[in-house]
Short mmCIF file of C-alpha atoms in Angstrom, two decimals:
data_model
loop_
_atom_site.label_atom_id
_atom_site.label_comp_id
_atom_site.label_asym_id
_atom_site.label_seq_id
_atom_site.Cartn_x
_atom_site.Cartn_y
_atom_site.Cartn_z
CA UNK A 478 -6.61 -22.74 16.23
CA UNK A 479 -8.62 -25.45 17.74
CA UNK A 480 -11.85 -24.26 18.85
CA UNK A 481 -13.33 -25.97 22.13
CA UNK A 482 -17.58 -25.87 22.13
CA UNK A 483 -19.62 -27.45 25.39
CA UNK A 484 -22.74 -28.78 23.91
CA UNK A 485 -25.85 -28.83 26.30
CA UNK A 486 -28.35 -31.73 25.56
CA UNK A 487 -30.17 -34.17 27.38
CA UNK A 488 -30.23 -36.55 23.62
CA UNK A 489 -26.94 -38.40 24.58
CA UNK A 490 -27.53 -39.96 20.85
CA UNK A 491 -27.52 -36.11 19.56
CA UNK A 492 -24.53 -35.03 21.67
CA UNK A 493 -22.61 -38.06 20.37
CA UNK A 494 -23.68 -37.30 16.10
CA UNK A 495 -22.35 -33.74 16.60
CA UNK A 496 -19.60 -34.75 18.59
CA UNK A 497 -18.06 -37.07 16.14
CA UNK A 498 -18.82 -34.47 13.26
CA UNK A 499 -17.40 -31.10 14.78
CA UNK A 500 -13.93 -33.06 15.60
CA UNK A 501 -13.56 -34.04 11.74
CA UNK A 502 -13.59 -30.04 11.72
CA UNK A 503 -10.77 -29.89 14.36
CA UNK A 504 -13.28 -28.49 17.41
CA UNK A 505 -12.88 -29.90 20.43
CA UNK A 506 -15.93 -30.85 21.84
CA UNK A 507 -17.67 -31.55 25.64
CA UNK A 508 -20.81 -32.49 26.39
CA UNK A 509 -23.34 -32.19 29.18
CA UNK A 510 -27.20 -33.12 29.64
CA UNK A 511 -28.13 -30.32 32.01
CA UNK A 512 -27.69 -26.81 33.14
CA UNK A 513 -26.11 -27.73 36.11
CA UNK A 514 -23.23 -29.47 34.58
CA UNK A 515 -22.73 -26.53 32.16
CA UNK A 516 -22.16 -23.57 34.54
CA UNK A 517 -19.61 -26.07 36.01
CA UNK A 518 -17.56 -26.90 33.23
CA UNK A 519 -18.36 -23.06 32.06
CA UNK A 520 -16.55 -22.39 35.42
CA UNK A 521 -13.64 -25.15 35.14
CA UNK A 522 -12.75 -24.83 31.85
CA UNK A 523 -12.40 -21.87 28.80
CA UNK A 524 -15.09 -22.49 26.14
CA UNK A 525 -14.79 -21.06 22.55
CA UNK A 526 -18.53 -21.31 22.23
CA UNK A 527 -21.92 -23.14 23.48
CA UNK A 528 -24.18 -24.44 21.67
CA UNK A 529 -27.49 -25.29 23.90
CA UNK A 530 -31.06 -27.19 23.08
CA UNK A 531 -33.63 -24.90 24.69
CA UNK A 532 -35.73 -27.37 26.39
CA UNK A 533 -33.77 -29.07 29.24
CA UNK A 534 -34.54 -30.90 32.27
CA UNK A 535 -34.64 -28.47 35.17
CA UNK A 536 -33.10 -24.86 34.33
CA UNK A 537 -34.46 -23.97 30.76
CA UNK A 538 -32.55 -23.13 28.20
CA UNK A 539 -33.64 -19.36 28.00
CA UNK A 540 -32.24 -18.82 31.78
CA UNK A 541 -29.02 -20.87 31.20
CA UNK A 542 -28.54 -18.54 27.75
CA UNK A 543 -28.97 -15.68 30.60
CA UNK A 544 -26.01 -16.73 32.91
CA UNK A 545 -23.92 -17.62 30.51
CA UNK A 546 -24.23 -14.04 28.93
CA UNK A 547 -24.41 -12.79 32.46
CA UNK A 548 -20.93 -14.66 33.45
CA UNK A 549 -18.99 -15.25 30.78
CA UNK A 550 -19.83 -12.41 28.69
CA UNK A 551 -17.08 -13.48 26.00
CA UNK A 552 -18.56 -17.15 25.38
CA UNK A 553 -21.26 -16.98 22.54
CA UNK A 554 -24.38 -18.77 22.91
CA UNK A 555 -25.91 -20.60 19.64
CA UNK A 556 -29.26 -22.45 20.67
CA UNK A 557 -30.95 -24.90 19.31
CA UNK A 558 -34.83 -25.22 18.81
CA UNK A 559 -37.29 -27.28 17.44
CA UNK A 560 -38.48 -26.31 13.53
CA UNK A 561 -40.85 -23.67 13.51
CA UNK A 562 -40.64 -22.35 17.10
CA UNK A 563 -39.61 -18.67 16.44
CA UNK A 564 -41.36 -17.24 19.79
CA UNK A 565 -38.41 -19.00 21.51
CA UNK A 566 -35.47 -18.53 19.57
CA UNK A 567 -36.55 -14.80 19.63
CA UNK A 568 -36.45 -14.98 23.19
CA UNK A 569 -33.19 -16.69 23.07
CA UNK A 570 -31.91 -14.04 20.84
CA UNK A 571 -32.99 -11.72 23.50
CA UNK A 572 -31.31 -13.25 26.46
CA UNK A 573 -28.18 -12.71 25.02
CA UNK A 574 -27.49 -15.79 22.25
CA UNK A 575 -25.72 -15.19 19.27
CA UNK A 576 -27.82 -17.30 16.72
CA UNK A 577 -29.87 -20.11 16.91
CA UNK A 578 -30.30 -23.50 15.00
CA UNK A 579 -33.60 -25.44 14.19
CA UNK A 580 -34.07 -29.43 14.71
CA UNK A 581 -33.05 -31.23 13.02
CA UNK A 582 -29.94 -29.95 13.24
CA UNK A 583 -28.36 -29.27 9.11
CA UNK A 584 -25.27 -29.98 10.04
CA UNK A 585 -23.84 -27.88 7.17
CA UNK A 586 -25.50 -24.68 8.62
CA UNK A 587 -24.47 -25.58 11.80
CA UNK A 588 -20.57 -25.70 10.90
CA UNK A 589 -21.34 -21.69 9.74
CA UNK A 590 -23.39 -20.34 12.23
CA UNK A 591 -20.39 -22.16 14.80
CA UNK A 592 -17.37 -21.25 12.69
CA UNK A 593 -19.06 -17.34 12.58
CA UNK A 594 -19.98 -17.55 16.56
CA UNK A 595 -16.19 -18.51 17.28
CA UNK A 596 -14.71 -15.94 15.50
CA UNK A 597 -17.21 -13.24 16.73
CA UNK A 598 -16.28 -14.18 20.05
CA UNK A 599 -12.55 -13.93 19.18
CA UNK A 600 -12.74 -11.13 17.76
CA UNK A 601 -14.76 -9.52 21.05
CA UNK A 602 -11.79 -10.70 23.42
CA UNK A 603 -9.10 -9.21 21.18
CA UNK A 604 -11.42 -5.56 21.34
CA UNK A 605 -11.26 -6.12 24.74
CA UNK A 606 -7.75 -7.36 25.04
CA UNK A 607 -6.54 -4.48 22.85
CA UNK A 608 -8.39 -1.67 24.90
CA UNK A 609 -6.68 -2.58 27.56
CA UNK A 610 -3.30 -2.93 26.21
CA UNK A 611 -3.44 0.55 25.09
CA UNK A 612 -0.66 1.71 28.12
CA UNK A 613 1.57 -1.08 27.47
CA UNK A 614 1.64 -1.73 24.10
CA UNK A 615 4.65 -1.27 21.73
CA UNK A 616 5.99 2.07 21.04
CA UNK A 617 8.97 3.69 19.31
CA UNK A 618 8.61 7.48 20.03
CA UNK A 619 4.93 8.62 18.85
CA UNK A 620 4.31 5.28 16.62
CA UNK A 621 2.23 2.67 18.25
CA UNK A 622 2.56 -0.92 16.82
CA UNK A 623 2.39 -4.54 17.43
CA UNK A 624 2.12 -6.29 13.66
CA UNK A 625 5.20 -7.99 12.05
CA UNK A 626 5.46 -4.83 9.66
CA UNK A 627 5.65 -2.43 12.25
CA UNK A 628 8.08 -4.75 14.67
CA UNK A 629 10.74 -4.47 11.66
CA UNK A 630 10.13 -0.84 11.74
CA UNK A 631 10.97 0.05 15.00
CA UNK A 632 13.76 -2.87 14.32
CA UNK A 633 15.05 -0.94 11.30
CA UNK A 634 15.14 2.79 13.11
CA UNK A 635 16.74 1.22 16.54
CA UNK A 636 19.68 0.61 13.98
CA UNK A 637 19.43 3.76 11.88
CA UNK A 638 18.84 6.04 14.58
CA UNK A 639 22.63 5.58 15.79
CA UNK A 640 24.02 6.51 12.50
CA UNK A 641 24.00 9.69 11.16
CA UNK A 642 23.39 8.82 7.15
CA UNK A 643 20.42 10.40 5.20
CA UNK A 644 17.08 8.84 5.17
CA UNK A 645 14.42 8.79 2.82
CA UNK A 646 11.10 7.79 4.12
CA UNK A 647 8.81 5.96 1.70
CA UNK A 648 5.15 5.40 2.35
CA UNK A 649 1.39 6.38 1.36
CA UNK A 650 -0.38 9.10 2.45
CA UNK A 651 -1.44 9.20 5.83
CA UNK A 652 0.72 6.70 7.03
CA UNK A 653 2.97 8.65 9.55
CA UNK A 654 6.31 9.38 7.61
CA UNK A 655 6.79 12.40 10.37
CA UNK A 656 6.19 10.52 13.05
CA UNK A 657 8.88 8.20 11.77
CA UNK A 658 10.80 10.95 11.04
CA UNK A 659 10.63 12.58 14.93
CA UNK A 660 11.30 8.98 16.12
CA UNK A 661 14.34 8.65 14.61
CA UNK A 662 15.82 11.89 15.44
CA UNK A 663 14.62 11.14 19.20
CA UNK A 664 16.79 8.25 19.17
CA UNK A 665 19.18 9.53 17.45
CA UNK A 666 22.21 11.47 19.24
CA UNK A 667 21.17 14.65 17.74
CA UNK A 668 18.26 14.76 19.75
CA UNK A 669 19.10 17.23 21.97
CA UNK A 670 19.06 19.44 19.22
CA UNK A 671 15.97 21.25 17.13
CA UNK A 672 13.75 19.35 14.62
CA UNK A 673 12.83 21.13 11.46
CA UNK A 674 10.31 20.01 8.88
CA UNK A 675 9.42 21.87 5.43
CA UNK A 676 6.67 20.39 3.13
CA UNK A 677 7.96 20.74 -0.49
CA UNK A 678 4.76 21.27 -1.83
CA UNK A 679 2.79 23.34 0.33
CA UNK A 680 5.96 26.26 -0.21
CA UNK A 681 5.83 28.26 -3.70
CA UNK A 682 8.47 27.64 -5.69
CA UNK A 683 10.16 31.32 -5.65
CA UNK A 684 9.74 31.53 -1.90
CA UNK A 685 10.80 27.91 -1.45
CA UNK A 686 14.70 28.45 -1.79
CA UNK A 687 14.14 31.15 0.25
CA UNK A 688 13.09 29.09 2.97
CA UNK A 689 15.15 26.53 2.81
CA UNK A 690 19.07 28.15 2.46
CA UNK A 691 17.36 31.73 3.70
CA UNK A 692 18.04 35.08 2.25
CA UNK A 693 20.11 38.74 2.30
CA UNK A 694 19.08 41.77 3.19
CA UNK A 695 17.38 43.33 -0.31
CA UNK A 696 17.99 39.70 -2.20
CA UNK A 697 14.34 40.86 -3.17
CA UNK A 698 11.20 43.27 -2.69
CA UNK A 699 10.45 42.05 0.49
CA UNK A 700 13.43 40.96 1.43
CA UNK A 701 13.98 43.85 4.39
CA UNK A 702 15.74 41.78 7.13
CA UNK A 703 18.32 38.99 6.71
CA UNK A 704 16.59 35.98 7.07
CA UNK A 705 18.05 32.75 8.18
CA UNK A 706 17.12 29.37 6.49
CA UNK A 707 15.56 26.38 7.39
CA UNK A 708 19.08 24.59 6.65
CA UNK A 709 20.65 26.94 8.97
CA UNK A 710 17.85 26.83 11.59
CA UNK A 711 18.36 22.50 11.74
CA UNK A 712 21.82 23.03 12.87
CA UNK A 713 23.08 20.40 15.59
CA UNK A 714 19.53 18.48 14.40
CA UNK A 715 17.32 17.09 12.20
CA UNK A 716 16.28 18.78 8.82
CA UNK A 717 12.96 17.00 7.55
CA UNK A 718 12.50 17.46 3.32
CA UNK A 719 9.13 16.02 2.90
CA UNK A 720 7.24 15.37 0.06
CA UNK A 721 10.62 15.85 -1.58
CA UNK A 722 9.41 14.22 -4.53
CA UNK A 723 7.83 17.73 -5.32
CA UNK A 724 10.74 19.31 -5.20
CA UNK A 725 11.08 21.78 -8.13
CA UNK A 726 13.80 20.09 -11.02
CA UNK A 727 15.35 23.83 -10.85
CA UNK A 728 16.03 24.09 -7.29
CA UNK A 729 17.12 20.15 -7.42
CA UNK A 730 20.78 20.99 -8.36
CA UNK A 731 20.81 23.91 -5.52
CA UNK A 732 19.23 21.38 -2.92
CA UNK A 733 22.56 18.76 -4.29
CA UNK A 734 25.05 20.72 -3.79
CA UNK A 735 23.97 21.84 -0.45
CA UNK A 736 24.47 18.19 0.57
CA UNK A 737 27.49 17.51 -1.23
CA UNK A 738 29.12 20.23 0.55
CA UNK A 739 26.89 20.80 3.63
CA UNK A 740 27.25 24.32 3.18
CA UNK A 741 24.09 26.72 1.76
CA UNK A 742 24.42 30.09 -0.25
CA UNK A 743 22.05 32.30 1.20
CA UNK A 744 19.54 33.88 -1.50
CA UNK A 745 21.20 37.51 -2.91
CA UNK A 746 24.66 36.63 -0.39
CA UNK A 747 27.94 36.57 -1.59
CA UNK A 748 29.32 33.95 1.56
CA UNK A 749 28.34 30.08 2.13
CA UNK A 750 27.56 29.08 5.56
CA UNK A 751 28.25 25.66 6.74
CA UNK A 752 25.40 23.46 8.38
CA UNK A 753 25.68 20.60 10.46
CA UNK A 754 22.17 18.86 10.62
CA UNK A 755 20.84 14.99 9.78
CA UNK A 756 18.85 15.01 6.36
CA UNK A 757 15.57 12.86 6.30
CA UNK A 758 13.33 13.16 3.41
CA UNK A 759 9.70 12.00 2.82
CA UNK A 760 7.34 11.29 0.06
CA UNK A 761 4.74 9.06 -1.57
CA UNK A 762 6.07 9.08 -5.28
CA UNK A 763 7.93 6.09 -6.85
CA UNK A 764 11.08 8.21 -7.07
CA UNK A 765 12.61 5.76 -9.32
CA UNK A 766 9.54 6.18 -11.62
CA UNK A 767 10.48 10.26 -11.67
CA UNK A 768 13.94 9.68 -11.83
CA UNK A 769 12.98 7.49 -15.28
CA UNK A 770 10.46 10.25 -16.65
CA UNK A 771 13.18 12.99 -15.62
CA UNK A 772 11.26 14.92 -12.69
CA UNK A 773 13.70 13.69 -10.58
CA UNK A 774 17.42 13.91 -10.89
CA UNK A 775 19.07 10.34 -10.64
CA UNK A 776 21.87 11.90 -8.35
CA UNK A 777 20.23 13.48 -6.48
CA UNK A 778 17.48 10.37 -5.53
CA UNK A 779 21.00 8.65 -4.43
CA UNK A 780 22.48 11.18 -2.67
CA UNK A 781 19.33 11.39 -0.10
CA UNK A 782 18.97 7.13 -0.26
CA UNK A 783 21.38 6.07 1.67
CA UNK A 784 18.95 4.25 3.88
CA UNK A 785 15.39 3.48 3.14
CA UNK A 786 12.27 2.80 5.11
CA UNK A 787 9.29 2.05 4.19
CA UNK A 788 6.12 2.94 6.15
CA UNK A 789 3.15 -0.12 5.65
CA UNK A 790 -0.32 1.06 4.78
CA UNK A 791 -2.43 0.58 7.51
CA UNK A 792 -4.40 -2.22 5.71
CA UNK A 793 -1.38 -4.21 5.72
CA UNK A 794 -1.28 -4.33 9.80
CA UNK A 795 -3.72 -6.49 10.86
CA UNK A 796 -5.07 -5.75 14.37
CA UNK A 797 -3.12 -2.69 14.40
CA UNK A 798 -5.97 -1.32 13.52
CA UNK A 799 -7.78 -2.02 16.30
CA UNK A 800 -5.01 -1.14 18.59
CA UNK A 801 -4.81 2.22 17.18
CA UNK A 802 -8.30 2.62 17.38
CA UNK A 803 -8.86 1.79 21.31
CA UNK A 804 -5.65 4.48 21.29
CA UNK A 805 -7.29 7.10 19.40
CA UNK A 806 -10.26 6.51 21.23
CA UNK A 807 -9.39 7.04 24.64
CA UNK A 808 -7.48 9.89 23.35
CA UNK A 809 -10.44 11.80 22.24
CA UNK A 810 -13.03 10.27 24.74
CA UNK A 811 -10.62 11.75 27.59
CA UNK A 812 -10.75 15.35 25.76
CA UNK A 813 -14.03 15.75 24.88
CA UNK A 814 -14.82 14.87 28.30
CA UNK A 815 -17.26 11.57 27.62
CA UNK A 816 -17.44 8.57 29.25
CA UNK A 817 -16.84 5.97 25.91
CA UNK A 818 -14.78 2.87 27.28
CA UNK A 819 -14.48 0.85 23.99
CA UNK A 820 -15.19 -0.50 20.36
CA UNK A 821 -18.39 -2.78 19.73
CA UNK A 822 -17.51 -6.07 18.25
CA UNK A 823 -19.35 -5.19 15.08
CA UNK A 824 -17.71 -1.59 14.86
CA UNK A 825 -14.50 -3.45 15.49
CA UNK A 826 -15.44 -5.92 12.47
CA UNK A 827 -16.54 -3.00 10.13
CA UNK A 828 -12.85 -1.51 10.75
CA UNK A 829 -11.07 -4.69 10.16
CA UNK A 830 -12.59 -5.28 6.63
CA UNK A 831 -12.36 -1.32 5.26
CA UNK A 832 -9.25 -0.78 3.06
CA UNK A 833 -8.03 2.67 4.74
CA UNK A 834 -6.86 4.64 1.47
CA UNK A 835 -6.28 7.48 3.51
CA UNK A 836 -4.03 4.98 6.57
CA UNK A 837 -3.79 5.98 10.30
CA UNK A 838 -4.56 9.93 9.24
CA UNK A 839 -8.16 8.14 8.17
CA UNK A 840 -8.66 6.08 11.04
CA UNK A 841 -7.82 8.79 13.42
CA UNK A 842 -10.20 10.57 11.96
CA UNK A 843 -12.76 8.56 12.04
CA UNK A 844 -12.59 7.19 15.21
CA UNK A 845 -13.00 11.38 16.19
CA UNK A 846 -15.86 11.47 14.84
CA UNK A 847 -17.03 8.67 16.15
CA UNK A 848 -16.41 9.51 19.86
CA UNK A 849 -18.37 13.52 18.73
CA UNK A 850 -21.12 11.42 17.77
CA UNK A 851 -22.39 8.36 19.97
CA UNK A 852 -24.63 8.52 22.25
CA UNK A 853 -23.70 4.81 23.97
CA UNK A 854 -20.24 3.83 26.14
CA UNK A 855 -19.37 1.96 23.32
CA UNK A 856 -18.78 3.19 19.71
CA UNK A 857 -21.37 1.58 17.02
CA UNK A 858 -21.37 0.71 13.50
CA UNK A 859 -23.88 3.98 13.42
CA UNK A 860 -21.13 6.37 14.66
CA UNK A 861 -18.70 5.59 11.66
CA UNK A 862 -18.50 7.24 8.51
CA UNK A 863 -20.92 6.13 5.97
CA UNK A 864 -17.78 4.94 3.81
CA UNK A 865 -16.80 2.42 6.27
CA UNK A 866 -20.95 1.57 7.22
CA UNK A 867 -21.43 0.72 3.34
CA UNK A 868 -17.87 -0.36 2.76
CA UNK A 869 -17.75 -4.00 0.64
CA UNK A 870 -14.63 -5.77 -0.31
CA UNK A 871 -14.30 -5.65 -4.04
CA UNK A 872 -12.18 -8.78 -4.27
CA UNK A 873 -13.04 -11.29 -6.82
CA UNK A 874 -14.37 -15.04 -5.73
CA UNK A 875 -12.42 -16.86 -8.92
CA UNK A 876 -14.08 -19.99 -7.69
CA UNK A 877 -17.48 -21.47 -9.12
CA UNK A 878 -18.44 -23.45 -11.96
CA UNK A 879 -21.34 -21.54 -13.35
CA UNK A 880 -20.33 -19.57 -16.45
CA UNK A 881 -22.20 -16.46 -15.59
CA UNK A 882 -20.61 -16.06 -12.27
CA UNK A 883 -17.08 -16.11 -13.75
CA UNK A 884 -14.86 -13.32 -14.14
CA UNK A 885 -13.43 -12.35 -17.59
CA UNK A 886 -9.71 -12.27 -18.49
CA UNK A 887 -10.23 -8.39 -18.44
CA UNK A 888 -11.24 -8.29 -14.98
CA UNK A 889 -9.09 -10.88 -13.58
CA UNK A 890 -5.74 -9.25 -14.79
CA UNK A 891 -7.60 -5.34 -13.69
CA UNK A 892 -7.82 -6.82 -10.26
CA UNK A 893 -4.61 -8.42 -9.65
CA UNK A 894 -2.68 -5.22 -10.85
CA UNK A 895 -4.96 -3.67 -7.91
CA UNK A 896 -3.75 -5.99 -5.86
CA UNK A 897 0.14 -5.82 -6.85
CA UNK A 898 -0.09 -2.15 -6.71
CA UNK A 899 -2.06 -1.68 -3.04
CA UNK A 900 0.69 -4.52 -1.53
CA UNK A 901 3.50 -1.97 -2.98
CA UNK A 902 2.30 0.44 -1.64
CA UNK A 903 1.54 2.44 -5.33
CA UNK A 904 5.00 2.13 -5.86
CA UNK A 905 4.63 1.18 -9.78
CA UNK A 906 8.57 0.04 -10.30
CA UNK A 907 8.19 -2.53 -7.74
CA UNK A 908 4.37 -3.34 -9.24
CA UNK A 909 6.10 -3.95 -12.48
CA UNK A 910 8.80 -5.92 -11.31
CA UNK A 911 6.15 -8.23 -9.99
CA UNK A 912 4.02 -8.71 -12.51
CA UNK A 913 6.98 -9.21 -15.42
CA UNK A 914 6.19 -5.94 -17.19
CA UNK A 915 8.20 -3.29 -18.34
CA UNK A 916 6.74 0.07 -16.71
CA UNK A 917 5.88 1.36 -20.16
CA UNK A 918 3.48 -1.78 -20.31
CA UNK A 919 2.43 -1.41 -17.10
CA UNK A 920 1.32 2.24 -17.49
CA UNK A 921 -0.46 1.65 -20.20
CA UNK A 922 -2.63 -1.24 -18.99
CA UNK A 923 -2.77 1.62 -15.94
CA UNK A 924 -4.35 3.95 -18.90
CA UNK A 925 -6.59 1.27 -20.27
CA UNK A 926 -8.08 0.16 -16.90
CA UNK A 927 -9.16 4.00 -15.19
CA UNK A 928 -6.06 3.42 -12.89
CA UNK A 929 -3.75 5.83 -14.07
CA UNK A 930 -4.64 8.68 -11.23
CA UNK A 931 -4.83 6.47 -8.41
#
């Protein structure tokens, strides 16, 4: 986007020089020689940025910096200053300006600090823009979301939710697969009837077919009372299998037949008893990849893929972020009782370049602990975690022509599997499929490289 600057100078030969140069870099530029022309074009026009010598005729540059801040809050100030004069660009700095510039000007500097100023100020109106979008921002059930990733979504479970085929829900940890889960049975037409969720792995695998298809009286020790299952409690709803891909391979064939013949067995009974309910399952494995290494039976994985969704990491949703943030925010501001309107600009910059491994589950908690913590009406880069304070982006630059800033082959090919694998979502099928390997090869470059647990 074209970025428009006012430049405040009374050298009309100065004005002109940086005029010509910042429009090669697509800024569009307009100039004034005094103070009093700049609050009125401030207050005629929108203004990306301002970039102000300090010593003008009549109002200074120091009180100009002042009302600027003062009435256009969103419009950073950069101010230039002759060489060595670091009493005033202090001062400037504490009126409100976002950097400062010596004369003469380096133009090259100037094109950073000005490229950096625009974007901080961008970045300040979407914080603001998103805290107060919070109420009317896009929805579908619990989710919250206004990225291209999350519009197909809410796209793909309008169209799913009127059907009544089994789901599987793919996605990392932390992402939200039961809130996708909820949504779709809210929208569904069974929604008028109960929701019941079972984590595969938290349930021990001799109690787990228990829970799911239920039991008979003396089936076992314990087993005093009839009990009914999980199955037969999701009647007229939605059953939700997640982490499915930790289903025990013994109870797999049980869990098939169930929904080949939507009927269940009871554990220890002697009748089947017929269910009527919408299967969704969850998880974060590559199901293929189990199906391949025989953890997971092949029928099985089709029988509960009819339709898939896939959940995006949270890294991959842009100011989503933010927008969940302000949400979370004024969730937890409002029930711990303090009075914490928003998100700093460089809290809101920290959160933008973290990588979330842990998602929205992360961010929510952070953002918690956050609003326990500060002591302002605006969260700040000391309220975060330390992970996200200290967090650095561990990209590689493979630009450069000094030799001992380049990367080796080694590192180069260690990265971009990374890379393949976080835009996957850890799903190591598709990874290999992208990068031409078999997934024998791939797993063993996995191995070599300390990736093999992530």
């Amino acid at each position: 986007m074209t970025a428009h600057v006012l430049i405040i100078d009374d050298d009309h030969e100065l004005c002109e020089l940086l005029r010509l140069d910042l429009a090669q870099r697509d800024y569009a530029i307009e100039t004034c020689t005094n103070a009093d022309e700049a609050m009125a074009a401030l207050s005629a026009r929108a203004f990306d940025a301002v970039l102000t010598d300090l010593n003008l005729p009549g109002m200074g540059g120091i009180d100009l910096c002042e009302r600027i801040v003062s009435n256009r809050p969103g419009v950073p100030v950069v101010v230039m200053t002759a060489f060595g004069s670091m009493e005033t660009a202090v001062a400037a700095i504490r009126a409100g300006a976002y950097d400062f510039v010596t004369k003469p000007v380096d133009l090259n500097l100037l094109h950073l600090v000005l490229d950096r100023a625009v974007q901080n100020g961008r970045l300040q109106e979407q914080v603001r823009f998103l805290s107060d979008a919070v109420e009317r921002m896009e929805h579908f059930g619990e989710l919250i979301g206004a990225s291209p990733a999350m519009q197909q979504l809410f796209d793909q479970l309008t169209r799913v939710a009127a059907t009544d085929a089994s789901v599987l829900i793919t996605g990392e940890n932390g992402t939200g697969k039961e809130l996708v889960a909820r949504a779709l049975h809210k929208r569904g037409e069974r929604r008028g009837g109960p929701f019941v969720a079972i984590n595969c792995a938290a349930v021990p695998e001799n109690l787990l077919e228990s829970e799911l298809f239920g039991h008979a009286r003396g089936a076992f020790t314990d087993a005093k009372a009839e009990r009914k299952g999980l199955f037969a409690q999701a009647d007229g709803g939605t059953l939700l299998l997640d982490e499915i891909g930790d289903l025990p391979l013994g109870l797999q064939p049980k869990l098939l037949r169930a929904l080949e013949e939507r009927s269940i067995r009871p554990v220890g009974g002697n009748e089947s008893i017929e269910f009527d309910a919408r299967i969704v399952a969850s998880t974060n494995a590559d199901l293929q990849a189990e199906v391949a290494e025989g953890r997971f039976r092949e029928d099985l994985f089709f029988r509960i893929n009819v339709i898939q969704l896939d959940v995006p990491p949270l890294r991959s949703r842009g100011t989503d972020i933010l927008l969940l943030a302000a949400h979370f925010l004024r969730q937890f501001a409002s029930r711990a009782g303090k009075e914490v309107t928003g998100l700093s600009q460089p809290v809101a910059e920290k959160l933008l370049a973290y990588h979330w491994p842990g998602n929205v589950r992360e961010l929510r908690n952070a953002i918690e602990r956050a609003v326990a913590l500060t002591r302002h009406d605006k969260i700040t880069v000391e309220d975060l975690p330390e992970r996200i304070r200290a967090y650095r982006s561990s990209e590689l630059v493979l630009g450069g022509d000094d030799p001992a800033e380049l990367a080796t082959l080694e590192q180069v090919e260690k990265r971009y599997i990374q890379h393949v694998l976080r835009a996957t979502s850890g799903n190591k099928t598709s990874a290999a499929r992208v990068l031409g390997l078999d997934r024998k090869t791939l797993y063993r470059k996995l191995e070599r490289y300390g990736l093999s647990d992530r």
